[in-house]
PDB file of C-alpha atoms in Angstrom:
ATOM      1  CA  MET A   1     163.139  -0.579 251.317  1.00 62.00           C
ATOM      2  CA  GLY A   2     162.239  -3.246 248.989  1.00 91.00           C
ATOM      3  CA  ARG A   3     159.080  -3.051 246.159  1.00 93.00           C
ATOM      4  CA  ALA A   4     157.392  -5.307 248.920  1.00 95.00           C
ATOM      5  CA  ASP A   5     157.810  -3.553 251.409  1.00 95.00           C
ATOM      6  CA  GLN A   6     156.408  -0.526 249.913  1.00 97.00           C
ATOM      7  CA  GLN A   7     153.331  -2.201 248.686  1.00 97.00           C
ATOM      8  CA  LEU A   8     152.539  -3.328 251.807  1.00 97.00           C
ATOM      9  CA  ARG A   9     153.093   0.059 253.469  1.00 97.00           C
ATOM     10  CA  LEU A  10     150.383   1.456 250.352  1.00 98.00           C
ATOM     11  CA  ILE A  11     147.994  -1.672 251.520  1.00 98.00           C
ATOM     12  CA  ALA A  12     148.138  -0.237 254.846  1.00 98.00           C
ATOM     13  CA  GLU A  13     147.419   3.229 254.059  1.00 98.00           C
ATOM     14  CA  THR A  14     144.532   2.244 251.655  1.00 98.00           C
ATOM     15  CA  VAL A  15     143.012  -0.146 254.591  1.00 98.00           C
ATOM     16  CA  GLN A  16     143.467   3.303 256.908  1.00 97.00           C
ATOM     17  CA  VAL A  17     141.709   5.297 254.596  1.00 98.00           C
ATOM     18  CA  ALA A  18     138.984   2.898 253.602  1.00 98.00           C
ATOM     19  CA  GLY A  19     138.196   2.158 256.968  1.00 97.00           C
ATOM     20  CA  VAL A  20     138.033   6.269 257.805  1.00 97.00           C
ATOM     21  CA  LEU A  21     135.967   6.319 255.218  1.00 98.00           C
ATOM     22  CA  GLU A  22     133.672   3.779 256.181  1.00 98.00           C
ATOM     23  CA  VAL A  23     134.454   1.951 252.568  1.00 98.00           C
ATOM     24  CA  GLU A  24     134.650  -1.468 251.951  1.00 98.00           C
ATOM     25  CA  VAL A  25     137.952  -2.769 250.001  1.00 98.00           C
ATOM     26  CA  TRP A  26     138.912  -6.460 249.258  1.00 98.00           C
ATOM     27  CA  LEU A  27     142.617  -7.347 248.130  1.00 98.00           C
ATOM     28  CA  ARG A  28     142.545  -9.489 244.767  1.00 95.00           C
ATOM     29  CA  GLY A  29     144.702 -11.148 242.609  1.00 92.00           C
ATOM     30  CA  GLY A  30     148.352 -11.806 244.024  1.00 94.00           C
ATOM     31  CA  TRP A  31     148.356  -9.563 247.132  1.00 97.00           C
ATOM     32  CA  ALA A  32     144.795 -11.650 248.130  1.00 96.00           C
ATOM     33  CA  MET A  33     146.683 -14.710 247.765  1.00 95.00           C
ATOM     34  CA  ASP A  34     149.642 -13.468 249.929  1.00 96.00           C
ATOM     35  CA  PHE A  35     147.436 -12.347 252.691  1.00 97.00           C
ATOM     36  CA  PHE A  36     145.580 -15.585 252.601  1.00 95.00           C
ATOM     37  CA  LEU A  37     148.976 -17.554 252.731  1.00 95.00           C
ATOM     38  CA  GLY A  38     150.560 -15.000 255.113  1.00 95.00           C
ATOM     39  CA  GLU A  39     153.580 -14.162 253.415  1.00 95.00           C
ATOM     40  CA  VAL A  40     154.841 -12.897 250.178  1.00 95.00           C
ATOM     41  CA  THR A  41     155.230 -15.560 247.627  1.00 95.00           C
ATOM     42  CA  ARG A  42     156.735 -13.105 244.789  1.00 93.00           C
ATOM     43  CA  ASP A  43     157.112  -9.903 243.231  1.00 94.00           C
ATOM     44  CA  HIS A  44     154.053  -7.927 242.281  1.00 95.00           C
ATOM     45  CA  GLY A  45     153.410  -5.787 239.271  1.00 93.00           C
ATOM     46  CA  ASP A  46     150.705  -3.641 241.444  1.00 96.00           C
ATOM     47  CA  ILE A  47     148.083  -4.121 243.991  1.00 98.00           C
ATOM     48  CA  ASP A  48     144.763  -5.353 243.025  1.00 96.00           C
ATOM     49  CA  TRP A  49     141.544  -4.200 244.916  1.00 98.00           C
ATOM     50  CA  PHE A  50     137.751  -4.482 244.482  1.00 98.00           C
ATOM     51  CA  ALA A  51     135.542  -2.002 245.928  1.00 98.00           C
ATOM     52  CA  TRP A  52     131.981  -1.018 245.663  1.00 98.00           C
ATOM     53  CA  ALA A  53     130.749   1.460 242.635  1.00 98.00           C
ATOM     54  CA  ASP A  54     129.028   3.286 244.768  1.00 97.00           C
ATOM     55  CA  ASP A  55     132.013   4.151 246.928  1.00 98.00           C
ATOM     56  CA  ALA A  56     134.166   5.189 244.121  1.00 97.00           C
ATOM     57  CA  GLY A  57     134.084   8.959 244.287  1.00 97.00           C
ATOM     58  CA  VAL A  58     134.532   9.209 248.058  1.00 98.00           C
ATOM     59  CA  LEU A  59     137.435   6.176 247.717  1.00 98.00           C
ATOM     60  CA  ALA A  60     139.162   8.484 245.038  1.00 97.00           C
ATOM     61  CA  GLU A  61     138.946  11.367 247.167  1.00 98.00           C
ATOM     62  CA  GLY A  62     140.366  10.008 249.744  1.00 98.00           C
ATOM     63  CA  LEU A  63     143.165   8.061 248.263  1.00 98.00           C
ATOM     64  CA  MET A  64     144.069  11.529 246.256  1.00 98.00           C
ATOM     65  CA  SER A  65     143.865  13.520 249.467  1.00 98.00           C
ATOM     66  CA  ARG A  66     146.767  10.996 250.462  1.00 97.00           C
ATOM     67  CA  GLY A  67     148.663  11.826 247.410  1.00 98.00           C
ATOM     68  CA  TYR A  68     147.645   8.927 245.212  1.00 98.00           C
ATOM     69  CA  GLN A  69     147.481  10.179 241.372  1.00 98.00           C
ATOM     70  CA  PRO A  70     144.461   8.899 238.914  1.00 97.00           C
ATOM     71  CA  VAL A  71     145.954   6.954 236.117  1.00 96.00           C
ATOM     72  CA  PRO A  72     144.024   6.772 232.748  1.00 91.00           C
ATOM     73  CA  GLY A  73     143.092   2.940 232.471  1.00 86.00           C
ATOM     74  CA  PRO A  74     140.154   1.037 231.776  1.00 85.00           C
ATOM     75  CA  PRO A  75     136.556   2.826 231.685  1.00 86.00           C
ATOM     76  CA  PRO A  76     136.216   4.707 235.094  1.00 87.00           C
ATOM     77  CA  ASP A  77     132.811   2.694 235.763  1.00 91.00           C
ATOM     78  CA  LEU A  78     134.704  -0.431 235.682  1.00 91.00           C
ATOM     79  CA  GLN A  79     137.929   0.729 237.471  1.00 95.00           C
ATOM     80  CA  LEU A  80     139.901   3.220 238.878  1.00 96.00           C
ATOM     81  CA  ASP A  81     143.764   3.061 238.554  1.00 97.00           C
ATOM     82  CA  PHE A  82     146.095   5.052 240.808  1.00 98.00           C
ATOM     83  CA  ALA A  83     149.395   5.553 241.166  1.00 98.00           C
ATOM     84  CA  LYS A  84     151.853   6.903 244.715  1.00 98.00           C
ATOM     85  CA  ASP A  85     155.443   6.396 245.181  1.00 96.00           C
ATOM     86  CA  GLY A  86     156.077   4.861 241.539  1.00 96.00           C
ATOM     87  CA  LEU A  87     153.450   2.186 242.478  1.00 97.00           C
ATOM     88  CA  ASP A  88     149.991   1.308 240.931  1.00 97.00           C
ATOM     89  CA  SER A  89     146.882   0.173 242.713  1.00 98.00           C
ATOM     90  CA  SER A  90     143.741  -0.912 240.728  1.00 97.00           C
ATOM     91  CA  PHE A  91     140.341  -0.870 242.013  1.00 98.00           C
ATOM     92  CA  THR A  92     137.905  -2.719 239.887  1.00 96.00           C
ATOM     93  CA  LEU A  93     134.027  -1.859 241.025  1.00 97.00           C
ATOM     94  CA  LEU A  94     131.356  -4.060 242.093  1.00 98.00           C
ATOM     95  CA  ASP A  95     127.439  -3.495 242.070  1.00 98.00           C
ATOM     96  CA  ARG A  96     124.796  -6.159 243.299  1.00 97.00           C
ATOM     97  CA  ASP A  97     122.251  -7.182 240.727  1.00 97.00           C
ATOM     98  CA  ALA A  98     118.526  -7.677 241.043  1.00 96.00           C
ATOM     99  CA  ALA A  99     119.180 -10.977 242.915  1.00 96.00           C
ATOM    100  CA  GLY A 100     121.944  -9.441 245.030  1.00 96.00           C
ATOM    101  CA  ARG A 101     124.533 -11.170 243.319  1.00 97.00           C
ATOM    102  CA  VAL A 102     128.197  -9.399 243.213  1.00 98.00           C
ATOM    103  CA  VAL A 103     128.610  -8.219 239.677  1.00 97.00           C
ATOM    104  CA  VAL A 104     130.808  -6.159 237.519  1.00 95.00           C
ATOM    105  CA  ALA A 105     129.722  -2.815 237.757  1.00 97.00           C
ATOM    106  CA  GLY A 106     130.612  -1.336 234.697  1.00 94.00           C
ATOM    107  CA  GLY A 107     132.333  -1.213 231.020  1.00 89.00           C
ATOM    108  CA  PRO A 108     131.509  -3.989 228.206  1.00 87.00           C
ATOM    109  CA  TRP A 109     131.067  -6.729 231.176  1.00 87.00           C
ATOM    110  CA  ALA A 110     128.848  -4.788 233.366  1.00 94.00           C
ATOM    111  CA  GLY A 111     126.224  -7.005 235.130  1.00 95.00           C
ATOM    112  CA  THR A 112     128.177 -10.226 234.575  1.00 93.00           C
ATOM    113  CA  PRO A 113     128.202 -12.000 237.996  1.00 95.00           C
ATOM    114  CA  TRP A 114     131.437 -12.427 239.790  1.00 95.00           C
ATOM    115  CA  PRO A 115     132.130 -16.124 241.632  1.00 94.00           C
ATOM    116  CA  GLU A 116     129.476 -16.758 244.440  1.00 94.00           C
ATOM    117  CA  GLY A 117     130.936 -16.078 247.912  1.00 94.00           C
ATOM    118  CA  MET A 118     133.796 -14.190 246.595  1.00 96.00           C
ATOM    119  CA  LEU A 119     133.588 -11.627 249.273  1.00 97.00           C
ATOM    120  CA  ASP A 120     132.655 -14.038 252.098  1.00 93.00           C
ATOM    121  CA  SER A 121     136.491 -15.145 252.991  1.00 90.00           C
ATOM    122  CA  GLY A 122     136.889 -12.836 256.130  1.00 87.00           C
ATOM    123  CA  PRO A 123     140.237 -11.025 256.364  1.00 95.00           C
ATOM    124  CA  GLY A 124     143.920 -12.430 255.628  1.00 96.00           C
ATOM    125  CA  ARG A 125     146.811 -11.539 257.762  1.00 96.00           C
ATOM    126  CA  MET A 126     150.546 -10.065 256.680  1.00 94.00           C
ATOM    127  CA  SER A 127     152.699  -8.806 259.191  1.00 88.00           C
ATOM    128  CA  GLY A 128     150.376  -8.292 261.566  1.00 91.00           C
ATOM    129  CA  LEU A 129     147.942  -6.367 259.226  1.00 94.00           C
ATOM    130  CA  PRO A 130     144.579  -7.837 258.611  1.00 97.00           C
ATOM    131  CA  CYS A 131     142.868  -6.818 255.273  1.00 97.00           C
ATOM    132  CA  ALA A 132     140.017  -8.299 253.403  1.00 97.00           C
ATOM    133  CA  ILE A 133     140.547 -10.428 250.940  1.00 98.00           C
ATOM    134  CA  VAL A 134     138.630 -12.420 247.992  1.00 97.00           C
ATOM    135  CA  SER A 135     138.115 -15.840 248.826  1.00 96.00           C
ATOM    136  CA  PRO A 136     141.097 -18.290 247.919  1.00 95.00           C
ATOM    137  CA  GLN A 137     138.258 -20.509 246.157  1.00 94.00           C
ATOM    138  CA  ALA A 138     137.234 -17.507 243.535  1.00 94.00           C
ATOM    139  CA  GLN A 139     141.028 -16.414 243.163  1.00 92.00           C
ATOM    140  CA  ILE A 140     141.170 -20.028 241.613  1.00 92.00           C
ATOM    141  CA  GLU A 141     138.352 -19.815 239.703  1.00 91.00           C
ATOM    142  CA  ILE A 142     138.786 -15.994 238.726  1.00 89.00           C
ATOM    143  CA  LYS A 143     142.623 -17.116 237.651  1.00 86.00           C
ATOM    144  CA  ARG A 144     141.438 -20.171 235.732  1.00 86.00           C
ATOM    145  CA  MET A 145     138.682 -18.411 233.925  1.00 81.00           C
ATOM    146  CA  MET A 146     140.333 -14.964 232.857  1.00 76.00           C
ATOM    147  CA  PRO A 147     141.653 -16.080 229.684  1.00 69.00           C
ATOM    148  CA  ILE A 148     138.340 -17.411 228.830  1.00 70.00           C
ATOM    149  CA  TRP A 149     136.018 -14.510 229.834  1.00 72.00           C
ATOM    150  CA  ASP A 150     138.806 -12.497 228.056  1.00 72.00           C
ATOM    151  CA  PRO A 151     140.328 -14.012 225.452  1.00 72.00           C
ATOM    152  CA  SER A 152     142.618 -10.829 225.019  1.00 78.00           C
ATOM    153  CA  ARG A 153     144.349 -11.726 228.464  1.00 75.00           C
ATOM    154  CA  PRO A 154     146.567 -15.147 227.900  1.00 78.00           C
ATOM    155  CA  ARG A 155     147.171 -17.690 230.376  1.00 79.00           C
ATOM    156  CA  ARG A 156     150.126 -16.653 232.526  1.00 81.00           C
ATOM    157  CA  THR A 157     152.829 -18.511 234.060  1.00 84.00           C
ATOM    158  CA  LYS A 158     152.115 -16.798 237.592  1.00 87.00           C
ATOM    159  CA  ASP A 159     148.585 -17.445 237.474  1.00 86.00           C
ATOM    160  CA  ALA A 160     149.301 -21.436 237.383  1.00 87.00           C
ATOM    161  CA  GLU A 161     151.751 -21.092 239.980  1.00 91.00           C
ATOM    162  CA  ASP A 162     149.292 -19.147 242.266  1.00 91.00           C
ATOM    163  CA  ILE A 163     146.595 -21.382 241.470  1.00 89.00           C
ATOM    164  CA  ALA A 164     148.729 -24.510 242.858  1.00 92.00           C
ATOM    165  CA  ARG A 165     149.791 -22.486 245.879  1.00 93.00           C
ATOM    166  CA  LEU A 166     146.075 -21.732 246.799  1.00 93.00           C
ATOM    167  CA  GLU A 167     145.052 -25.171 246.118  1.00 92.00           C
ATOM    168  CA  ALA A 168     147.839 -26.673 248.379  1.00 92.00           C
ATOM    169  CA  ALA A 169     147.166 -24.403 251.317  1.00 91.00           C
ATOM    170  CA  LEU A 170     143.446 -25.070 251.082  1.00 91.00           C
ATOM    171  CA  ARG A 171     143.825 -28.809 251.367  1.00 91.00           C
ATOM    172  CA  ALA A 172     146.253 -28.227 254.041  1.00 91.00           C
ATOM    173  CA  ARG A 173     143.641 -26.441 255.938  1.00 87.00           C
ATOM    174  CA  GLY A 174     141.321 -29.755 255.208  1.00 84.00           C
ATOM    175  CA  LYS A 175     139.235 -26.913 252.629  1.00 79.00           C
ATOM    176  CA  ARG A 176     137.933 -27.855 249.511  1.00 72.00           C
ATOM    177  CA  PRO A 177     140.070 -25.691 246.678  1.00 67.00           C
ATOM    178  CA  GLY A 178     137.252 -24.619 244.506  1.00 59.00           C
TER     179      GLY A 178
END
């Protein structure tokens, strides 16, 4: 079984665990793009997710009961990182501000708004598996802005390629790229 197949198995497992726990999770990054496009476009180093900060504890317990091991990383009020079967999954935590906007839950950027409508896309699909994803327009904005928001994270070739794929797919579907 290849790495993409193993990661797809973990995505399915995470969706199942979250569903049982009644916890919302959204794929973000490269896997969100692939679920939007409906195909694996490239190798993925990890699986990136969003989840609500209020659900972090129950989600962590649910994943650990399935063999996920916590991995030290960013501040735990910002992101939770896990490994299973040699594969990494990261859950960036979300909150809402007083105006109801989706914001960064913790760490140095706590309270910073994420792109408008980021969680409103509905599910993407891959191999018959539906999974909530970050909207493609928000994915484009995040990939464009990350090096500006966090200058320690340089622009990456894969991000430019992902933006081009997403924009082309949105245009083909008659939607505004962002």
